[in-house]
Tab-separated table of C-alpha atoms and ligand atoms in Angstrom:
chain	number	residue	atom	x	y	z
A	1	MET	CA	-69.176	-61.386	29.549
A	2	SER	CA	-68.690	-61.231	25.898
A	3	LYS	CA	-70.136	-58.348	24.058
A	4	PHE	CA	-70.903	-60.511	21.137
A	5	GLN	CA	-74.463	-61.745	20.465
A	6	PRO	CA	-76.212	-62.701	17.206
A	7	VAL	CA	-77.239	-59.611	15.212
A	8	ARG	CA	-80.865	-58.582	15.961
A	9	GLY	CA	-83.341	-60.907	13.987
A	10	MET	CA	-80.558	-63.640	13.410
A	11	ARG	CA	-80.444	-66.984	15.384
A	12	ASP	CA	-78.274	-69.873	16.149
A	13	PHE	CA	-79.850	-73.306	15.795
A	14	LEU	CA	-78.512	-75.577	18.490
A	15	ALA	CA	-78.648	-79.378	18.104
A	16	GLU	CA	-82.395	-79.982	18.678
A	17	GLU	CA	-83.545	-77.018	16.651
A	18	ALA	CA	-81.114	-77.828	13.830
A	19	LYS	CA	-82.435	-81.407	13.788
A	20	THR	CA	-86.067	-80.191	13.438
A	21	MET	CA	-85.129	-77.865	10.652
A	22	ARG	CA	-83.293	-80.604	8.847
A	23	HIS	CA	-86.310	-82.939	9.323
A	24	ILE	CA	-88.568	-80.336	7.777
A	25	GLU	CA	-86.249	-79.815	4.882
A	26	GLN	CA	-85.955	-83.481	4.245
A	27	THR	CA	-89.732	-83.936	4.385
A	28	ALA	CA	-90.141	-81.112	1.989
A	29	ARG	CA	-87.487	-82.647	-0.357
A	30	GLU	CA	-89.436	-85.933	-0.148
A	31	ILE	CA	-92.658	-84.128	-1.174
A	32	ALA	CA	-90.744	-82.628	-4.117
A	33	ARG	CA	-89.570	-86.123	-5.155
A	34	LEU	CA	-93.083	-87.654	-4.730
A	35	TYR	CA	-94.515	-84.870	-6.983
A	36	GLY	CA	-91.658	-84.880	-9.503
A	37	TYR	CA	-89.993	-81.529	-8.598
A	38	GLU	CA	-86.307	-81.298	-9.160
A	39	GLU	CA	-84.096	-79.562	-6.649
A	40	ILE	CA	-82.062	-76.546	-7.673
A	41	ILE	CA	-79.696	-74.233	-5.793
A	42	THR	CA	-79.728	-70.524	-6.460
A	43	PRO	CA	-77.428	-67.771	-5.157
A	44	VAL	CA	-78.064	-65.904	-2.018
A	45	VAL	CA	-76.908	-62.589	-3.653
A	46	GLU	CA	-78.949	-61.422	-6.621
A	47	SER	CA	-79.270	-58.145	-8.520
A	48	TYR	CA	-81.411	-55.713	-6.644
A	49	GLU	CA	-83.315	-54.932	-9.769
A	50	LEU	CA	-84.373	-58.442	-10.204
A	51	LEU	CA	-85.481	-58.903	-6.604
A	52	ALA	CA	-87.222	-55.555	-6.467
A	53	ALA	CA	-88.986	-55.688	-9.798
A	54	LYS	CA	-92.353	-57.067	-8.557
A	55	ALA	CA	-91.740	-57.476	-4.792
A	56	GLY	CA	-94.131	-54.732	-3.774
A	57	GLU	CA	-93.439	-51.683	-1.790
A	58	GLU	CA	-93.219	-53.295	1.596
A	59	MET	CA	-90.713	-55.917	0.676
A	60	ARG	CA	-88.559	-53.584	-1.423
A	61	HIS	CA	-88.352	-51.362	1.615
A	62	ARG	CA	-87.141	-54.279	3.782
A	63	MET	CA	-84.449	-55.714	1.519
A	64	TYR	CA	-80.810	-56.124	2.666
A	65	ALA	CA	-79.570	-54.122	-0.354
A	66	PHE	CA	-76.056	-52.802	-0.853
A	67	GLU	CA	-73.506	-51.995	-3.454
A	68	ASP	CA	-70.772	-54.671	-3.783
A	69	LEU	CA	-67.015	-53.731	-4.216
A	70	GLY	CA	-67.528	-53.775	-7.952
A	71	GLY	CA	-70.154	-51.075	-7.708
A	72	ARG	CA	-73.103	-53.448	-8.521
A	73	LYS	CA	-76.444	-52.873	-6.729
A	74	VAL	CA	-77.226	-56.169	-5.146
A	75	ALA	CA	-79.351	-57.578	-2.384
A	76	LEU	CA	-79.619	-60.822	-0.255
A	77	ARG	CA	-82.506	-62.885	-1.619
A	78	ALA	CA	-85.836	-62.148	0.099
A	79	GLU	CA	-87.547	-65.025	-1.722
A	80	PHE	CA	-86.850	-67.667	-4.359
A	81	THR	CA	-89.424	-66.915	-7.002
A	82	PRO	CA	-87.484	-64.167	-8.849
A	83	SER	CA	-84.408	-66.354	-9.090
A	84	VAL	CA	-86.467	-69.238	-10.548
A	85	ALA	CA	-88.174	-66.887	-13.016
A	86	ARG	CA	-84.662	-65.621	-14.069
A	87	LEU	CA	-83.508	-69.159	-14.707
A	88	VAL	CA	-86.674	-69.889	-16.686
A	89	ALA	CA	-86.149	-66.680	-18.733
A	90	THR	CA	-82.494	-67.584	-19.423
A	91	THR	CA	-80.658	-70.863	-18.936
A	92	LEU	CA	-83.809	-73.041	-18.771
A	93	LYS	CA	-85.707	-71.265	-21.570
A	94	ARG	CA	-85.668	-74.317	-23.728
A	95	ALA	CA	-86.475	-76.869	-20.945
A	96	SER	CA	-89.535	-79.029	-21.701
A	97	LYS	CA	-92.700	-78.134	-19.790
A	98	PRO	CA	-94.064	-78.587	-17.280
A	99	LEU	CA	-90.896	-77.634	-15.476
A	100	LYS	CA	-91.118	-78.360	-11.761
A	101	LEU	CA	-88.434	-76.930	-9.485
A	102	PHE	CA	-87.916	-77.127	-5.742
A	103	CYS	CA	-85.449	-75.053	-3.718
A	104	THR	CA	-84.750	-74.644	-0.072
A	105	GLY	CA	-82.518	-72.284	1.862
A	106	SER	CA	-82.211	-69.126	3.870
A	107	LEU	CA	-83.728	-65.721	2.993
A	108	TYR	CA	-83.352	-62.204	4.331
A	109	ARG	CA	-85.857	-59.539	5.202
A	110	TYR	CA	-85.441	-56.525	7.510
A	111	ASP	CA	-88.803	-57.453	9.224
A	112	GLU	CA	-89.596	-56.386	12.808
A	113	PRO	CA	-88.476	-59.462	14.870
A	114	GLN	CA	-91.285	-61.181	16.833
A	115	TYR	CA	-92.700	-64.703	17.378
A	116	GLY	CA	-92.513	-66.439	13.962
A	117	ARG	CA	-90.904	-63.409	12.249
A	118	PHE	CA	-87.117	-63.305	11.827
A	119	ARG	CA	-84.648	-61.377	9.626
A	120	GLU	CA	-83.041	-64.607	8.437
A	121	PHE	CA	-85.578	-67.373	7.816
A	122	TRP	CA	-85.951	-70.547	5.680
A	123	GLN	CA	-88.374	-71.570	2.942
A	124	ALA	CA	-89.270	-74.725	1.142
A	125	ASN	CA	-90.195	-73.367	-2.347
A	126	TYR	CA	-92.025	-75.241	-5.211
A	127	GLU	CA	-92.671	-73.754	-8.632
A	128	LEU	CA	-94.681	-75.386	-11.425
A	129	ILE	CA	-93.779	-73.656	-14.726
A	130	GLY	CA	-95.501	-73.890	-18.111
A	131	SER	CA	-99.207	-74.635	-17.461
A	132	THR	CA	-102.160	-72.272	-17.341
A	133	ARG	CA	-104.544	-75.008	-16.281
A	134	PRO	CA	-106.383	-75.375	-12.960
A	135	GLU	CA	-104.777	-78.869	-12.445
A	136	ALA	CA	-101.515	-77.033	-11.959
A	137	ASP	CA	-102.898	-74.752	-9.292
A	138	ALA	CA	-104.632	-77.676	-7.618
A	139	GLU	CA	-101.340	-79.651	-7.642
A	140	ILE	CA	-99.657	-76.869	-5.653
A	141	LEU	CA	-102.464	-76.886	-3.166
A	142	SER	CA	-102.294	-80.598	-2.959
A	143	LEU	CA	-98.562	-80.783	-2.312
A	144	SER	CA	-98.820	-78.032	0.306
A	145	TYR	CA	-101.441	-80.105	2.094
A	146	ASP	CA	-99.343	-83.297	1.804
A	147	LEU	CA	-96.292	-81.446	3.292
A	148	LYS	CA	-98.360	-80.381	6.408
A	149	GLU	CA	-99.806	-83.913	6.778
A	150	LYS	CA	-96.345	-85.489	6.710
A	151	LEU	CA	-95.210	-83.118	9.281
A	152	GLY	CA	-98.160	-84.031	11.563
A	153	LEU	CA	-99.957	-80.713	11.160
A	154	ARG	CA	-103.418	-82.300	10.602
A	155	ASN	CA	-105.709	-79.478	11.311
A	156	CYS	CA	-104.422	-76.887	8.852
A	157	TYR	CA	-106.693	-74.880	6.485
A	158	PHE	CA	-105.934	-72.724	3.413
A	159	LYS	CA	-107.091	-69.215	2.955
A	160	ILE	CA	-107.663	-68.828	-0.738
A	161	GLY	CA	-108.614	-66.026	-3.137
A	162	HIS	CA	-107.937	-64.741	-6.684
A	163	VAL	CA	-106.041	-61.584	-7.671
A	164	GLY	CA	-107.958	-61.498	-10.946
A	165	ILE	CA	-111.325	-60.697	-9.078
A	166	LEU	CA	-110.000	-57.440	-7.460
A	167	ARG	CA	-107.759	-56.384	-10.440
A	168	GLY	CA	-110.569	-57.277	-12.867
A	169	ILE	CA	-112.837	-54.675	-11.250
A	170	LEU	CA	-110.099	-52.079	-10.931
A	171	THR	CA	-108.861	-52.468	-14.597
A	172	GLN	CA	-112.360	-52.225	-16.000
A	173	GLU	CA	-112.683	-48.924	-13.911
A	174	ASN	CA	-109.512	-47.618	-15.759
A	175	ILE	CA	-107.405	-47.656	-12.598
A	176	ILE	CA	-103.759	-47.947	-13.673
A	177	GLU	CA	-101.492	-50.663	-12.426
A	178	GLU	CA	-99.415	-48.536	-10.111
A	179	GLN	CA	-102.591	-47.349	-8.302
A	180	GLN	CA	-103.953	-50.920	-8.232
A	181	ASN	CA	-100.714	-52.059	-6.578
A	182	GLN	CA	-101.191	-49.229	-3.852
A	183	ILE	CA	-104.751	-50.589	-3.216
A	184	MET	CA	-103.540	-54.260	-3.114
A	185	GLN	CA	-100.910	-53.341	-0.592
A	186	LEU	CA	-103.506	-51.838	1.668
A	187	LEU	CA	-105.883	-54.876	1.247
A	188	ASP	CA	-102.825	-57.237	2.108
A	189	LYS	CA	-102.716	-55.340	5.454
A	190	LYS	CA	-106.446	-55.586	5.848
A	191	GLN	CA	-106.764	-51.722	5.705
A	192	TRP	CA	-110.069	-51.952	3.855
A	193	ASN	CA	-111.306	-48.407	4.692
A	194	ASP	CA	-108.033	-46.894	3.550
A	195	ALA	CA	-108.208	-48.912	0.273
A	196	LEU	CA	-111.712	-47.699	-0.305
A	197	ALA	CA	-110.704	-44.121	0.486
A	198	VAL	CA	-107.925	-44.282	-2.191
A	199	LEU	CA	-110.539	-45.546	-4.639
A	200	GLN	CA	-112.666	-42.481	-3.922
A	201	GLU	CA	-109.676	-40.114	-4.079
A	202	LEU	CA	-108.914	-41.568	-7.558
A	203	GLY	CA	-112.474	-40.638	-8.574
A	204	ALA	CA	-113.618	-44.156	-8.957
A	205	SER	CA	-117.404	-44.507	-9.767
A	206	GLN	CA	-119.909	-45.249	-7.003
A	207	LYS	CA	-120.621	-48.589	-8.539
A	208	CYS	CA	-116.904	-49.481	-8.378
A	209	THR	CA	-116.583	-48.612	-4.682
A	210	LYS	CA	-119.880	-50.395	-3.889
A	211	THR	CA	-118.703	-53.481	-5.684
A	212	MET	CA	-115.333	-53.473	-3.967
A	213	LYS	CA	-116.945	-53.068	-0.621
A	214	ASN	CA	-119.242	-55.971	-1.163
A	215	ILE	CA	-116.612	-58.187	-2.610
A	216	LEU	CA	-114.318	-57.441	0.402
A	217	GLU	CA	-117.095	-58.638	2.711
A	218	THR	CA	-117.642	-61.905	0.853
A	219	GLN	CA	-115.870	-64.739	2.635
A	220	GLY	CA	-116.500	-68.008	4.328
A	221	LYS	CA	-115.692	-71.717	4.553
A	222	ASP	CA	-118.629	-72.770	2.346
A	223	VAL	CA	-116.624	-72.096	-0.774
A	224	SER	CA	-119.512	-72.854	-3.229
A	225	LYS	CA	-121.698	-70.339	-1.533
A	226	VAL	CA	-118.980	-67.638	-1.445
A	227	LEU	CA	-118.154	-68.108	-5.124
A	228	LYS	CA	-121.790	-67.904	-6.086
A	229	ARG	CA	-122.246	-64.691	-4.135
A	230	ALA	CA	-119.006	-63.265	-5.634
A	231	LYS	CA	-120.150	-64.015	-9.120
A	232	GLU	CA	-123.352	-62.113	-8.576
A	233	ILE	CA	-121.522	-59.094	-7.161
A	234	VAL	CA	-119.053	-58.825	-10.042
A	235	LYS	CA	-121.469	-59.813	-12.836
A	236	ASP	CA	-120.772	-56.583	-14.779
A	237	TYR	CA	-117.009	-57.120	-14.724
A	238	GLU	CA	-116.117	-59.650	-17.332
A	239	SER	CA	-112.585	-60.495	-16.338
A	240	ALA	CA	-113.535	-60.702	-12.637
A	241	VAL	CA	-116.296	-63.179	-13.554
A	242	ALA	CA	-113.702	-65.259	-15.370
A	243	ALA	CA	-111.501	-65.081	-12.310
A	244	VAL	CA	-114.275	-66.488	-10.073
A	245	ASP	CA	-114.830	-69.305	-12.607
A	246	ASN	CA	-111.161	-70.074	-12.657
A	247	LEU	CA	-111.059	-70.207	-8.820
A	248	ARG	CA	-114.156	-72.450	-8.897
A	249	GLY	CA	-112.390	-75.001	-11.160
A	250	ILE	CA	-109.256	-75.082	-8.942
A	251	VAL	CA	-111.218	-75.484	-5.782
A	252	ASP	CA	-113.310	-78.230	-7.321
A	253	LEU	CA	-110.224	-80.197	-8.238
A	254	ALA	CA	-108.529	-79.573	-4.945
A	255	GLN	CA	-111.556	-80.854	-3.011
A	256	GLU	CA	-112.577	-83.667	-5.262
A	257	GLY	CA	-109.300	-85.482	-4.669
A	258	GLU	CA	-108.688	-87.736	-1.827
A	259	ALA	CA	-107.345	-84.988	0.392
A	260	LYS	CA	-110.168	-83.059	1.905
A	261	ILE	CA	-108.467	-79.717	2.050
A	262	GLU	CA	-110.292	-77.313	4.234
A	263	LEU	CA	-110.604	-73.954	2.609
A	264	LEU	CA	-111.548	-70.427	3.647
A	265	ALA	CA	-112.471	-68.420	0.624
A	266	GLU	CA	-111.834	-64.648	1.018
A	267	MET	CA	-112.687	-62.577	-2.007
A	268	GLY	CA	-110.861	-59.468	-0.690
A	269	PHE	CA	-107.623	-61.498	0.026
A	270	ALA	CA	-104.603	-59.849	-1.488
A	271	ARG	CA	-100.855	-60.617	-1.067
A	272	GLY	CA	-98.124	-58.022	-0.852
A	273	LEU	CA	-96.010	-59.437	-3.819
A	274	GLU	CA	-97.030	-57.700	-6.995
A	275	TYR	CA	-96.429	-60.563	-9.601
A	276	TYR	CA	-99.547	-62.579	-8.849
A	277	THR	CA	-102.087	-62.753	-11.588
A	278	GLY	CA	-104.496	-65.578	-10.458
A	279	MET	CA	-105.271	-67.859	-7.537
A	280	ILE	CA	-103.463	-66.938	-4.244
A	281	PHE	CA	-103.504	-68.883	-1.002
A	282	GLU	CA	-101.881	-69.184	2.525
A	283	PRO	CA	-101.924	-72.182	4.812
A	284	TYR	CA	-102.832	-71.712	8.469
A	285	VAL	CA	-103.234	-73.747	11.578
A	286	PRO	CA	-105.523	-72.752	14.420
A	287	ASP	CA	-103.903	-70.812	17.349
A	288	PHE	CA	-101.072	-69.616	15.113
A	289	GLU	CA	-101.820	-66.272	13.722
A	290	THR	CA	-99.359	-65.887	10.886
A	291	ALA	CA	-99.387	-67.741	7.650
A	292	LEU	CA	-97.234	-70.997	7.434
A	293	GLY	CA	-96.575	-70.320	3.822
A	294	GLY	CA	-97.903	-68.434	0.766
A	295	GLY	CA	-98.293	-68.942	-2.955
A	296	GLY	CA	-100.165	-68.295	-6.090
A	297	ARG	CA	-100.151	-68.000	-9.838
A	298	TYR	CA	-97.840	-65.520	-11.612
A	299	ASP	CA	-98.142	-65.670	-15.409
A	300	LYS	CA	-96.210	-62.588	-16.361
A	301	LEU	CA	-93.052	-62.647	-14.400
A	302	VAL	CA	-90.856	-64.774	-16.714
A	303	GLU	CA	-91.806	-62.517	-19.648
A	304	LEU	CA	-90.962	-59.432	-17.596
A	305	PHE	CA	-87.526	-60.845	-17.141
A	306	GLY	CA	-87.095	-61.156	-20.879
A	307	GLY	CA	-88.273	-64.788	-21.384
A	308	GLU	CA	-91.058	-66.227	-23.439
A	309	PRO	CA	-94.617	-65.669	-22.075
A	310	THR	CA	-94.606	-68.490	-19.557
A	311	PRO	CA	-97.377	-69.215	-17.040
A	312	ALA	CA	-96.352	-70.386	-13.555
A	313	VAL	CA	-97.711	-71.190	-10.149
A	314	GLY	CA	-95.873	-71.893	-6.945
A	315	VAL	CA	-95.669	-71.848	-3.140
A	316	ALA	CA	-93.091	-71.168	-0.381
A	317	HIS	CA	-93.578	-72.750	3.012
A	318	GLY	CA	-91.921	-70.954	5.905
A	319	MET	CA	-89.820	-73.631	7.605
A	320	ASP	CA	-89.272	-71.603	10.793
A	321	ARG	CA	-93.002	-71.272	11.259
A	322	LEU	CA	-93.599	-74.890	10.462
A	323	ALA	CA	-91.114	-75.772	13.274
A	324	LEU	CA	-92.973	-73.552	15.636
A	325	ALA	CA	-96.282	-74.989	14.773
A	326	MET	CA	-94.877	-78.503	15.168
A	327	GLU	CA	-93.442	-77.610	18.557
A	328	LYS	CA	-96.898	-76.643	19.665
A	329	ILE	CA	-98.250	-80.133	18.989
A	330	LYS	CA	-94.926	-81.844	19.630
A	331	LYS	CA	-95.062	-84.133	16.656
A	332	THR	CA	-92.816	-85.394	13.847
A	333	ILE	CA	-93.485	-88.167	11.396
A	334	LYS	CA	-91.381	-90.862	9.783
A	335	PHE	CA	-91.603	-91.563	6.013
A	336	LEU	CA	-90.689	-94.205	3.514
A	337	ALA	CA	-88.831	-93.691	0.272
A	338	SER	CA	-88.454	-95.519	-2.995
A	339	ASP	CA	-86.843	-93.658	-5.832
A	340	LYS	CA	-86.541	-95.950	-8.850
A	341	GLU	CA	-90.081	-95.363	-10.227
A	342	ARG	CA	-91.387	-92.194	-11.772
A	343	VAL	CA	-94.998	-92.435	-12.639
A	344	ILE	CA	-97.151	-90.103	-14.722
A	345	VAL	CA	-100.933	-90.355	-14.419
A	346	ILE	CA	-102.810	-89.282	-17.696
A	347	PRO	CA	-106.582	-88.811	-17.566
A	348	ILE	CA	-108.424	-89.224	-20.877
A	349	GLY	CA	-110.577	-86.136	-20.845
A	350	GLU	CA	-111.517	-83.457	-18.372
A	351	LYS	CA	-114.059	-85.549	-16.510
A	352	LEU	CA	-111.381	-87.925	-15.213
A	353	ILE	CA	-109.017	-85.370	-13.778
A	354	ALA	CA	-110.335	-85.819	-10.389
A	355	LYS	CA	-109.955	-89.523	-10.587
A	356	ALA	CA	-106.324	-89.073	-11.791
A	357	LEU	CA	-105.669	-86.862	-8.723
A	358	GLU	CA	-107.109	-89.411	-6.462
A	359	LEU	CA	-104.972	-92.205	-7.960
A	360	SER	CA	-101.869	-90.099	-7.724
A	361	SER	CA	-102.477	-89.548	-3.944
A	362	MET	CA	-102.836	-93.300	-3.523
A	363	LEU	CA	-99.507	-93.934	-5.329
A	364	ARG	CA	-97.699	-91.242	-3.294
A	365	LYS	CA	-98.886	-92.691	-0.090
A	366	ALA	CA	-97.075	-95.861	-1.181
A	367	GLY	CA	-93.928	-93.809	-1.633
A	368	ILE	CA	-93.982	-93.622	-5.358
A	369	SER	CA	-93.004	-90.412	-7.200
A	370	VAL	CA	-96.024	-89.274	-9.265
A	371	GLU	CA	-97.004	-86.548	-11.578
A	372	VAL	CA	-100.369	-85.775	-13.042
A	373	GLU	CA	-100.564	-84.534	-16.646
A	374	VAL	CA	-101.115	-80.800	-16.337
A	375	MET	CA	-100.602	-79.624	-19.916
A	376	GLY	CA	-104.020	-80.733	-21.272
A	377	HIS	CA	-102.212	-82.979	-23.804
A	378	THR	CA	-103.754	-85.853	-25.759
A	379	VAL	CA	-102.681	-89.290	-24.471
A	380	SER	CA	-100.287	-89.875	-27.347
A	381	LYS	CA	-98.697	-86.432	-26.891
A	382	ALA	CA	-98.537	-86.905	-23.065
A	383	LEU	CA	-96.914	-90.300	-23.570
A	384	GLN	CA	-94.409	-88.782	-26.051
A	385	ASN	CA	-93.616	-86.058	-23.451
A	386	ALA	CA	-93.440	-88.679	-20.606
A	387	SER	CA	-90.973	-90.742	-22.557
A	388	LYS	CA	-88.765	-87.661	-23.216
A	389	ARG	CA	-88.854	-86.727	-19.504
A	390	GLY	CA	-87.745	-90.222	-18.424
A	391	PHE	CA	-90.856	-91.568	-16.556
A	392	THR	CA	-90.721	-95.316	-15.877
A	393	ASP	CA	-94.526	-95.906	-16.001
A	394	ALA	CA	-97.736	-94.203	-17.142
A	395	VAL	CA	-101.099	-94.840	-15.743
A	396	ILE	CA	-103.809	-93.973	-18.280
A	397	VAL	CA	-107.222	-93.281	-16.806
A	398	GLY	CA	-110.045	-94.063	-19.249
A	399	ALA	CA	-113.794	-94.242	-18.670
A	400	GLU	CA	-114.250	-97.865	-20.028
A	401	GLU	CA	-111.622	-99.370	-17.714
A	402	LEU	CA	-112.732	-97.334	-14.771
A	403	LYS	CA	-116.255	-98.947	-14.994
A	404	LYS	CA	-114.508	-102.159	-13.982
A	405	ASP	CA	-112.244	-100.471	-11.418
A	406	LYS	CA	-109.292	-100.769	-13.760
A	407	VAL	CA	-106.714	-98.544	-15.464
A	408	VAL	CA	-104.070	-98.979	-18.173
A	409	LEU	CA	-100.545	-99.313	-16.902
A	410	ARG	CA	-97.780	-98.693	-19.404
A	411	ASP	CA	-94.224	-99.645	-18.927
A	412	MET	CA	-92.451	-96.720	-20.620
A	413	GLU	CA	-89.146	-98.527	-20.947
A	414	LYS	CA	-90.390	-101.796	-22.471
A	415	ARG	CA	-93.253	-99.938	-24.349
A	416	GLU	CA	-95.782	-102.480	-23.228
A	417	GLN	CA	-99.093	-101.888	-21.578
A	418	LYS	CA	-101.783	-103.867	-19.722
A	419	THR	CA	-105.058	-103.341	-17.847
A	420	VAL	CA	-104.735	-103.749	-14.148
A	421	GLU	CA	-107.136	-103.538	-11.265
A	422	ILE	CA	-106.766	-100.354	-9.234
A	423	LYS	CA	-106.308	-102.310	-6.110
A	424	HIS	CA	-103.237	-104.065	-7.584
A	425	LEU	CA	-101.767	-100.847	-9.183
A	426	VAL	CA	-99.164	-100.209	-6.491
A	427	ASN	CA	-97.847	-103.814	-6.504
A	428	GLU	CA	-97.742	-103.878	-10.365
A	429	ILE	CA	-95.680	-100.679	-10.438
A	430	LEU	CA	-93.284	-101.795	-7.718
A	431	ARG	CA	-92.962	-105.365	-9.053
A	432	ASP	CA	-90.610	-104.653	-11.946
B	501	HAM	P1	-94.311	-64.871	1.094
B	501	HAM	O1	-95.734	-64.968	1.628
B	501	HAM	O2	-93.604	-63.591	1.137
B	501	HAM	O3	-94.262	-65.515	-0.283
B	501	HAM	O4	-93.498	-65.828	2.085
B	501	HAM	C1	-93.855	-67.200	2.221
B	501	HAM	C2	-93.721	-67.724	3.621
B	501	HAM	O5	-92.323	-67.448	4.148
B	501	HAM	C3	-94.531	-66.950	4.683
B	501	HAM	O6	-95.825	-67.489	4.676
B	501	HAM	C4	-93.787	-67.297	5.899
B	501	HAM	O7	-94.171	-68.590	6.380
B	501	HAM	C5	-92.354	-67.284	5.513
B	501	HAM	N1	-91.752	-65.854	5.909
B	501	HAM	C6	-91.798	-64.792	5.223
B	501	HAM	N2	-91.199	-63.829	5.844
B	501	HAM	C7	-90.713	-64.377	7.053
B	501	HAM	C8	-90.090	-63.830	8.195
B	501	HAM	N3	-89.566	-62.599	8.284
B	501	HAM	N4	-89.763	-64.675	9.259
B	501	HAM	C9	-90.140	-66.033	9.141
B	501	HAM	N5	-90.848	-66.582	8.035
B	501	HAM	C10	-91.086	-65.733	6.952
B	501	HAM	C11	-93.141	-65.710	-1.023
B	501	HAM	O8	-92.025	-65.654	-0.600
B	501	HAM	C12	-93.427	-66.163	-2.473
B	501	HAM	N6	-92.142	-66.202	-3.180
B	501	HAM	C13	-94.125	-67.437	-2.485
B	501	HAM	C14	-94.381	-67.985	-3.872
B	501	HAM	C15	-93.652	-68.927	-4.556
B	501	HAM	N7	-95.329	-67.551	-4.685
B	501	HAM	C16	-95.236	-68.245	-5.851
B	501	HAM	N8	-94.234	-69.083	-5.760
């Protein structure tokens, strides 16, 4: 018998498994196309300093780090986000915004191998760069939901929280960032008592410990109720209140659209990565304990890498775990593609954002690549931007037309526009 086996935590994918993984990858790529994300390929080996900067203690510890023959301290990538942020801080610093990037490939973490946890694993990663607005966060939730749907994972739900709530309390109590990180790491592992003990050791006020304890216990599927209660608890902490309001805005958009994303709001939810500044979330399916993916807003990372201050939000889906979850329900789904059209949907005013999201889902279902305006631009600025970015059509959603179930469809190449009935919109777009 040969003494050679794959190294612990590494796997061979034989024909069937390889086919499933490629199917997931192709579906993820199709979602990227439908939402207007461009695919890029980044290196497996990166500088250790880049990967370690905001990875958090746990991940830093698990990195495959080594010195190359030239004496450089490098590591195998453990995630894509630092590589994307590096690109945005350097080569892509002048790219027009929003910048939407998709990447997929293998990653390496020296995790303890178990069901759904490997040392080489795969992610489908989406980053939306350049917008601070809740529409951008909601888009990341929506594409995550669509990916699960396309893979036949119908019963998934998203655990959701906001880093700004916990950090808002701690910052106002003068707890420095390093100590906050230590507390967040404990919360990520659900070690609440240890986290509260650290707070006490640091000499935090009784009020602070009590507020934290109450906020940690605030969770549930009735998101409105959870957020209302959270706001009451943190009412004396200004930036925590703003964080609750921000989360409320995101959740409203995510749930007003056509997709009824099931959410579990957890106010004490933290993720191990230290770069998050806003909304964070993880998709789950019942009977599968570990997260199928993870994501959130990180507005400071590009700046930390020497770029302009640039807001960003993104998600990575664990392809190995998606494969396992699909295997459980034994399902795959076929999809249609059309890649000529690229449509932007522009709502006139805040009130019509939800309608714009709904129309965009409708168009994507017909296989059309669609983006929703996420920069808060006026119509004329948005059209200018759309023409620069090479869209073929723009759908302008205005209150007057909507009253008659109509929208304005603009042919970006011919510079002509007409009012069309929503029920004919797909045909009108596909016709020319
Ligand atoms: P993460 O939560 O570290 O986030 O990883 C995302 C997903 O990758 C996990 O939910 C899981 O499905 C998969 N994953 C992680 N480690 C393993 C493992 N050892 N074995 C199998 N699957 C694993 C990130 O990586 C962030 N970069 C996500 C992000 C993108 N945030 C903003 N943009």
